[in-house]
PDB file of C-alpha atoms and ligand atoms in Angstrom:
ATOM      1  CA  MET A 914       0.394 -19.937   9.805  1.00 96.00           C
ATOM      2  CA  HIS A 915       2.792 -17.902  11.921  1.00 97.00           C
ATOM      3  CA  PRO A 916       2.191 -18.612  15.651  1.00 98.00           C
ATOM      4  CA  ASP A 917       1.664 -14.878  16.376  1.00 98.00           C
ATOM      5  CA  CYS A 918      -1.297 -14.769  13.997  1.00 98.00           C
ATOM      6  CA  GLU A 919      -4.932 -15.345  14.945  1.00 97.00           C
ATOM      7  CA  ARG A 920      -6.368 -16.089  11.477  1.00 98.00           C
ATOM      8  CA  ILE A 921      -5.664 -15.524   7.819  1.00 98.00           C
ATOM      9  CA  LEU A 922      -7.823 -12.777   6.292  1.00 97.00           C
ATOM     10  CA  VAL A 923      -6.513 -12.939   2.729  1.00 98.00           C
ATOM     11  CA  SER A 924      -4.683 -16.028   1.531  1.00 98.00           C
ATOM     12  CA  GLU A 925      -1.623 -16.163  -0.706  1.00 98.00           C
ATOM     13  CA  GLU A 926      -3.786 -17.536  -3.551  1.00 98.00           C
ATOM     14  CA  GLU A 927      -6.425 -14.806  -3.188  1.00 98.00           C
ATOM     15  CA  ILE A 928      -3.710 -12.140  -3.237  1.00 98.00           C
ATOM     16  CA  ALA A 929      -2.089 -13.613  -6.350  1.00 98.00           C
ATOM     17  CA  ALA A 930      -5.384 -13.706  -8.261  1.00 98.00           C
ATOM     18  CA  ARG A 931      -6.308 -10.123  -7.371  1.00 98.00           C
ATOM     19  CA  VAL A 932      -2.808  -8.789  -8.087  1.00 98.00           C
ATOM     20  CA  LYS A 933      -3.089 -10.293 -11.579  1.00 98.00           C
ATOM     21  CA  GLU A 934      -6.373  -8.444 -12.107  1.00 98.00           C
ATOM     22  CA  ALA A 935      -4.861  -5.180 -10.882  1.00 98.00           C
ATOM     23  CA  GLY A 936      -1.919  -5.691 -13.231  1.00 98.00           C
ATOM     24  CA  ARG A 937      -4.299  -6.196 -16.176  1.00 98.00           C
ATOM     25  CA  TRP A 938      -6.186  -3.032 -15.191  1.00 98.00           C
ATOM     26  CA  LEU A 939      -2.917  -1.079 -15.301  1.00 98.00           C
ATOM     27  CA  THR A 940      -2.043  -2.615 -18.664  1.00 98.00           C
ATOM     28  CA  GLU A 941      -5.324  -1.369 -20.150  1.00 98.00           C
ATOM     29  CA  LYS A 942      -5.177   2.047 -18.524  1.00 98.00           C
ATOM     30  CA  PHE A 943      -1.568   2.887 -19.364  1.00 98.00           C
ATOM     31  CA  ARG A 944      -1.100   1.106 -22.694  1.00 96.00           C
ATOM     32  CA  GLY A 945       1.371   3.047 -24.844  1.00 96.00           C
ATOM     33  CA  THR A 946       2.537   5.354 -22.043  1.00 97.00           C
ATOM     34  CA  PHE A 947       5.585   5.317 -19.765  1.00 98.00           C
ATOM     35  CA  PRO A 948       4.370   6.108 -16.235  1.00 98.00           C
ATOM     36  CA  VAL A 949       6.403   6.322 -13.033  1.00 98.00           C
ATOM     37  CA  ALA A 950       5.329   3.683 -10.532  1.00 98.00           C
ATOM     38  CA  VAL A 951       5.995   4.921  -7.015  1.00 98.00           C
ATOM     39  CA  CYS A 952       6.389   2.558  -4.089  1.00 98.00           C
ATOM     40  CA  ASN A 953       5.525   4.177  -0.775  1.00 97.00           C
ATOM     41  CA  LEU A 954       7.958   2.366   1.519  1.00 97.00           C
ATOM     42  CA  LYS A 955       8.025   0.230   3.413  1.00 96.00           C
ATOM     43  CA  GLY A 956       4.602  -1.395   3.526  1.00 96.00           C
ATOM     44  CA  SER A 957       3.971  -1.306  -0.226  1.00 98.00           C
ATOM     45  CA  SER A 958       7.224  -2.975  -1.241  1.00 98.00           C
ATOM     46  CA  VAL A 959       5.932  -6.559  -1.517  1.00 98.00           C
ATOM     47  CA  PHE A 960       2.741  -5.573  -3.368  1.00 98.00           C
ATOM     48  CA  PHE A 961       4.727  -3.206  -5.603  1.00 98.00           C
ATOM     49  CA  SER A 962       7.095  -5.875  -6.867  1.00 98.00           C
ATOM     50  CA  ASP A 963       4.315  -8.396  -7.525  1.00 98.00           C
ATOM     51  CA  LEU A 964       1.995  -5.820  -9.120  1.00 98.00           C
ATOM     52  CA  LEU A 965       4.587  -4.504 -11.540  1.00 98.00           C
ATOM     53  CA  ARG A 966       5.447  -8.015 -12.669  1.00 98.00           C
ATOM     54  CA  ALA A 967       1.726  -8.570 -13.343  1.00 98.00           C
ATOM     55  CA  THR A 968       1.438  -5.652 -15.753  1.00 98.00           C
ATOM     56  CA  GLN A 969       2.725  -5.327 -19.287  1.00 98.00           C
ATOM     57  CA  VAL A 970       3.132  -1.557 -19.077  1.00 97.00           C
ATOM     58  CA  ASP A 971       6.662  -0.171 -19.345  1.00 97.00           C
ATOM     59  CA  VAL A 972       7.181   1.644 -16.072  1.00 98.00           C
ATOM     60  CA  GLU A 973       9.919   3.545 -14.339  1.00 98.00           C
ATOM     61  CA  MET A 974      10.204   2.494 -10.693  1.00 98.00           C
ATOM     62  CA  ASP A 975      10.685   5.037  -7.960  1.00 98.00           C
ATOM     63  CA  PHE A 976      10.577   4.919  -4.184  1.00 98.00           C
ATOM     64  CA  MET A 977       9.696   7.252  -1.359  1.00 98.00           C
ATOM     65  CA  ALA A 978       8.645   7.069   2.252  1.00 97.00           C
ATOM     66  CA  VAL A 979       5.918   8.801   4.179  1.00 94.00           C
ATOM     67  CA  SER A 980       5.387   8.009   7.786  1.00 82.00           C
ATOM     68  CA  SER A 981       2.906   8.727  10.518  1.00 77.00           C
ATOM     69  CA  TYR A 982       2.848   5.535  12.550  1.00 59.00           C
ATOM     70  CA  GLY A 983       6.364   4.580  13.661  1.00 52.00           C
ATOM     71  CA  ALA A 984       6.143   1.623  16.037  1.00 48.00           C
ATOM     72  CA  GLN A 985       2.700   2.709  17.262  1.00 54.00           C
ATOM     73  CA  THR A 986      -0.572   1.017  16.337  1.00 52.00           C
ATOM     74  CA  ILE A 987      -2.509   4.309  16.178  1.00 54.00           C
ATOM     75  CA  SER A 988      -1.925   7.097  13.684  1.00 52.00           C
ATOM     76  CA  ALA A 989       0.220   9.911  15.067  1.00 58.00           C
ATOM     77  CA  GLY A 990      -1.493  12.477  12.844  1.00 71.00           C
ATOM     78  CA  GLN A 991      -0.085  14.356   9.880  1.00 83.00           C
ATOM     79  CA  PRO A 992       2.044  12.141   7.594  1.00 91.00           C
ATOM     80  CA  LYS A 993       5.495  13.414   6.630  1.00 91.00           C
ATOM     81  CA  VAL A 994       7.654  12.663   3.612  1.00 95.00           C
ATOM     82  CA  THR A 995      10.733  11.096   5.172  1.00 95.00           C
ATOM     83  CA  ARG A 996      12.486   9.983   1.951  1.00 97.00           C
ATOM     84  CA  ASP A 997      12.085  11.780  -1.331  1.00 98.00           C
ATOM     85  CA  LEU A 998      11.854  10.323  -4.844  1.00 98.00           C
ATOM     86  CA  PHE A 999      14.995   9.626  -6.883  1.00 98.00           C
ATOM     87  CA  SER A1000      13.634  11.326 -10.022  1.00 97.00           C
ATOM     88  CA  SER A1001      11.362  14.153 -11.099  1.00 97.00           C
ATOM     89  CA  VAL A1002       7.704  13.340 -11.771  1.00 98.00           C
ATOM     90  CA  ALA A1003       6.999  16.667 -13.516  1.00 98.00           C
ATOM     91  CA  GLY A1004       4.835  16.070 -16.581  1.00 98.00           C
ATOM     92  CA  ARG A1005       4.633  12.321 -15.873  1.00 98.00           C
ATOM     93  CA  ASP A1006       1.748   9.957 -15.188  1.00 98.00           C
ATOM     94  CA  VAL A1007       2.265   8.595 -11.669  1.00 98.00           C
ATOM     95  CA  ILE A1008       1.026   5.227 -10.408  1.00 98.00           C
ATOM     96  CA  LEU A1009       1.164   5.376  -6.633  1.00 98.00           C
ATOM     97  CA  VAL A1010       1.213   1.923  -5.061  1.00 98.00           C
ATOM     98  CA  GLU A1011      -0.067   1.713  -1.491  1.00 98.00           C
ATOM     99  CA  ASP A1012      -0.426  -1.263   0.812  1.00 98.00           C
ATOM    100  CA  ILE A1013      -3.333   0.180   2.787  1.00 97.00           C
ATOM    101  CA  VAL A1014      -5.625   3.179   2.941  1.00 96.00           C
ATOM    102  CA  ASP A1015      -6.582   3.622   6.571  1.00 94.00           C
ATOM    103  CA  THR A1016      -7.425   7.151   7.790  1.00 94.00           C
ATOM    104  CA  GLY A1017      -6.746   8.391   4.242  1.00 95.00           C
ATOM    105  CA  ARG A1018      -4.273  11.043   5.460  1.00 95.00           C
ATOM    106  CA  THR A1019      -1.303   9.560   3.604  1.00 95.00           C
ATOM    107  CA  LEU A1020      -3.219   9.585   0.319  1.00 96.00           C
ATOM    108  CA  VAL A1021      -4.270  13.209   0.767  1.00 96.00           C
ATOM    109  CA  THR A1022      -0.652  14.143   1.552  1.00 95.00           C
ATOM    110  CA  LEU A1023       0.704  12.216  -1.432  1.00 97.00           C
ATOM    111  CA  ARG A1024      -1.856  13.463  -3.968  1.00 97.00           C
ATOM    112  CA  ARG A1025      -0.910  17.011  -2.898  1.00 96.00           C
ATOM    113  CA  PHE A1026       2.817  16.149  -3.048  1.00 97.00           C
ATOM    114  CA  PHE A1027       2.582  14.863  -6.646  1.00 98.00           C
ATOM    115  CA  ALA A1028       0.427  17.820  -7.713  1.00 97.00           C
ATOM    116  CA  ASP A1029       3.026  20.210  -6.225  1.00 97.00           C
ATOM    117  CA  ARG A1030       5.738  18.361  -8.182  1.00 98.00           C
ATOM    118  CA  GLY A1031       3.831  18.903 -11.430  1.00 98.00           C
ATOM    119  CA  ALA A1032       2.741  15.310 -12.143  1.00 98.00           C
ATOM    120  CA  LYS A1033       0.466  15.005 -15.184  1.00 98.00           C
ATOM    121  CA  SER A1034      -1.825  12.523 -13.401  1.00 98.00           C
ATOM    122  CA  VAL A1035      -1.897  10.374 -10.270  1.00 98.00           C
ATOM    123  CA  THR A1036      -3.487   6.930 -10.163  1.00 98.00           C
ATOM    124  CA  VAL A1037      -3.544   5.156  -6.825  1.00 98.00           C
ATOM    125  CA  VAL A1038      -3.567   1.365  -6.603  1.00 98.00           C
ATOM    126  CA  ALA A1039      -4.099   0.066  -3.078  1.00 98.00           C
ATOM    127  CA  LEU A1040      -3.865  -3.500  -1.890  1.00 98.00           C
ATOM    128  CA  LEU A1041      -6.163  -2.935   1.085  1.00 98.00           C
ATOM    129  CA  ASP A1042      -8.793  -0.474   2.173  1.00 98.00           C
ATOM    130  CA  LYS A1043     -10.183  -0.057   5.682  1.00 96.00           C
ATOM    131  CA  PRO A1044     -13.117   2.279   4.966  1.00 95.00           C
ATOM    132  CA  SER A1045     -14.344   2.112   8.572  1.00 94.00           C
ATOM    133  CA  ARG A1046     -11.178   3.961   9.684  1.00 92.00           C
ATOM    134  CA  ARG A1047     -11.412   6.885   7.255  1.00 94.00           C
ATOM    135  CA  VAL A1048     -11.114  10.395   8.752  1.00 94.00           C
ATOM    136  CA  VAL A1049     -10.455  12.355   5.542  1.00 95.00           C
ATOM    137  CA  ASP A1050     -12.256  11.947   2.242  1.00 93.00           C
ATOM    138  CA  SER A1051      -9.811  10.075   0.047  1.00 94.00           C
ATOM    139  CA  GLN A1052      -9.734   6.794  -1.833  1.00 95.00           C
ATOM    140  CA  ALA A1053      -7.679   4.740  -4.224  1.00 98.00           C
ATOM    141  CA  ASP A1054      -8.562   4.438  -7.893  1.00 98.00           C
ATOM    142  CA  TYR A1055      -8.192   0.657  -7.677  1.00 98.00           C
ATOM    143  CA  THR A1056      -8.505  -1.379  -4.473  1.00 98.00           C
ATOM    144  CA  CYS A1057      -7.755  -5.082  -4.275  1.00 98.00           C
ATOM    145  CA  PHE A1058      -9.452  -5.909  -0.958  1.00 98.00           C
ATOM    146  CA  GLU A1059     -11.666  -4.144   1.542  1.00 97.00           C
ATOM    147  CA  VAL A1060     -10.895  -5.303   5.071  1.00 96.00           C
ATOM    148  CA  GLU A1061     -12.483  -4.958   8.469  1.00 94.00           C
ATOM    149  CA  ASP A1062     -10.896  -2.958  11.271  1.00 93.00           C
ATOM    150  CA  ALA A1063      -8.647  -5.745  12.612  1.00 94.00           C
ATOM    151  CA  PHE A1064      -4.935  -5.454  13.439  1.00 96.00           C
ATOM    152  CA  ILE A1065      -3.456  -6.957  10.308  1.00 97.00           C
ATOM    153  CA  VAL A1066       0.052  -7.887   9.236  1.00 98.00           C
ATOM    154  CA  GLY A1067       1.771  -9.619   6.358  1.00 98.00           C
ATOM    155  CA  TYR A1068       2.459  -9.101   2.643  1.00 98.00           C
ATOM    156  CA  GLY A1069       4.305  -5.879   3.506  1.00 98.00           C
ATOM    157  CA  LEU A1070       2.345  -4.809   6.571  1.00 98.00           C
ATOM    158  CA  ASP A1071       4.193  -4.846   9.862  1.00 97.00           C
ATOM    159  CA  TYR A1072       3.862  -4.616  13.578  1.00 97.00           C
ATOM    160  CA  ALA A1073       7.042  -3.051  15.024  1.00 96.00           C
ATOM    161  CA  GLU A1074       8.878  -3.998  11.780  1.00 97.00           C
ATOM    162  CA  ARG A1075       7.989  -7.708  11.992  1.00 98.00           C
ATOM    163  CA  TYR A1076       5.773  -9.895   9.777  1.00 98.00           C
ATOM    164  CA  ARG A1077       6.237  -7.932   6.534  1.00 98.00           C
ATOM    165  CA  ASN A1078       7.526 -11.078   4.819  1.00 98.00           C
ATOM    166  CA  LEU A1079       4.484 -13.257   5.534  1.00 98.00           C
ATOM    167  CA  PRO A1080       3.001 -14.285   2.164  1.00 98.00           C
ATOM    168  CA  TYR A1081      -0.626 -13.776   3.370  1.00 98.00           C
ATOM    169  CA  ILE A1082      -2.541 -11.101   5.295  1.00 98.00           C
ATOM    170  CA  ALA A1083      -3.445 -12.156   8.791  1.00 98.00           C
ATOM    171  CA  GLU A1084      -4.876 -10.798  11.987  1.00 98.00           C
ATOM    172  CA  LEU A1085      -2.276 -10.497  14.730  1.00 98.00           C
ATOM    173  CA  LYS A1086      -3.023 -12.084  18.094  1.00 97.00           C
ATOM    174  CA  ARG A1087      -3.988  -9.507  20.707  1.00 96.00           C
ATOM    175  CA  SER A1088      -1.463 -10.988  23.120  1.00 96.00           C
ATOM    176  CA  VAL A1089       1.335  -9.931  20.740  1.00 96.00           C
ATOM    177  CA  TYR A1090       0.546  -6.210  20.649  1.00 93.00           C
ATOM    178  CA  GLU A1091      -0.861  -5.918  24.167  1.00 92.00           C
ATOM    179  CA  LYS A1092       2.306  -7.317  25.807  1.00 78.00           C
TER     180      LYS A1092
HETATM  181  C1  PRP B1127       1.041   2.885   6.481  1.00 63.36           C
HETATM  182  C2  PRP B1127       0.685   2.410   5.092  1.00 63.36           C
HETATM  183  C3  PRP B1127       0.139   3.622   4.404  1.00 63.36           C
HETATM  184  C4  PRP B1127      -0.389   4.472   5.539  1.00 63.36           C
HETATM  185  C5  PRP B1127      -1.883   4.433   5.526  1.00 63.36           C
HETATM  186  O1  PRP B1127       2.363   3.334   6.471  1.00 63.36           O
HETATM  187  O2  PRP B1127       1.808   1.886   4.437  1.00 63.36           O
HETATM  188  O3  PRP B1127       1.153   4.315   3.707  1.00 63.36           O
HETATM  189  O4  PRP B1127       0.132   3.938   6.741  1.00 63.36           O
HETATM  190  O5  PRP B1127      -2.425   5.077   6.639  1.00 63.36           O
HETATM  191  P1  PRP B1127      -3.379   6.336   6.572  1.00 63.36           P
HETATM  192  O6  PRP B1127      -4.424   6.082   5.534  1.00 63.36           O
HETATM  193  O7  PRP B1127      -3.974   6.375   7.969  1.00 63.36           O
HETATM  194  O8  PRP B1127      -2.558   7.549   6.315  1.00 63.36           O
HETATM  195  P2  PRP B1127       3.284   3.430   7.784  1.00 63.36           P
HETATM  196  O9  PRP B1127       3.332   4.851   8.229  1.00 63.36           O
HETATM  197  O10 PRP B1127       2.813   2.425   8.787  1.00 63.36           O
HETATM  198  O11 PRP B1127       4.734   3.056   7.279  1.00 63.36           O
HETATM  199  P3  PRP B1127       5.304   1.682   6.664  1.00 63.36           P
HETATM  200  O12 PRP B1127       4.650   1.520   5.312  1.00 63.36           O
HETATM  201  O13 PRP B1127       6.769   1.898   6.558  1.00 63.36           O
HETATM  202  O14 PRP B1127       4.944   0.542   7.596  1.00 63.36           O
END
């Protein structure tokens, strides 16, 4: 384990098993269609690439960024689209891949964004959910793990742009973010 981590919350093996299940769920749901899978950068990037290799659906990949946190540990409020999609999603089924649903504000913003762009449907797959942190009523259609309200990093999640490449999800030591 990385020396800045306190404990592992979700192991590499647990992630792999659940990602496989999520991939199978997508295969069943989107069989015979050609959806656009959208990666909400940066946190979702690791989950996105594993998830799409675990599904047999033909997908177009697209990328965007929405941000409300910056280098802070607390939400700064209203999320903003900071990088737009490469392609149009008008008339398309969208699979939005998220690393975590926290306050729920990003999901509300993104569901509205895709509706405004004329998407045919939006299905949200989230790696993690922190229901105890929710401030707006919003949830993913498929969640891999529900987690407690700890400061977590790894498998895409960062603290000040570090730890995204850890293969597991771990709680960060207090001494690291209270320096
Ligand atoms: C994180 C995460 C989600 C969002 C969830 O992104 O990737 O998109 O926050 O929070 P919410 O439910 O409170 O809106 P962040 O802004 O940290 O950017 P990053 O993915 O580039 O780290």
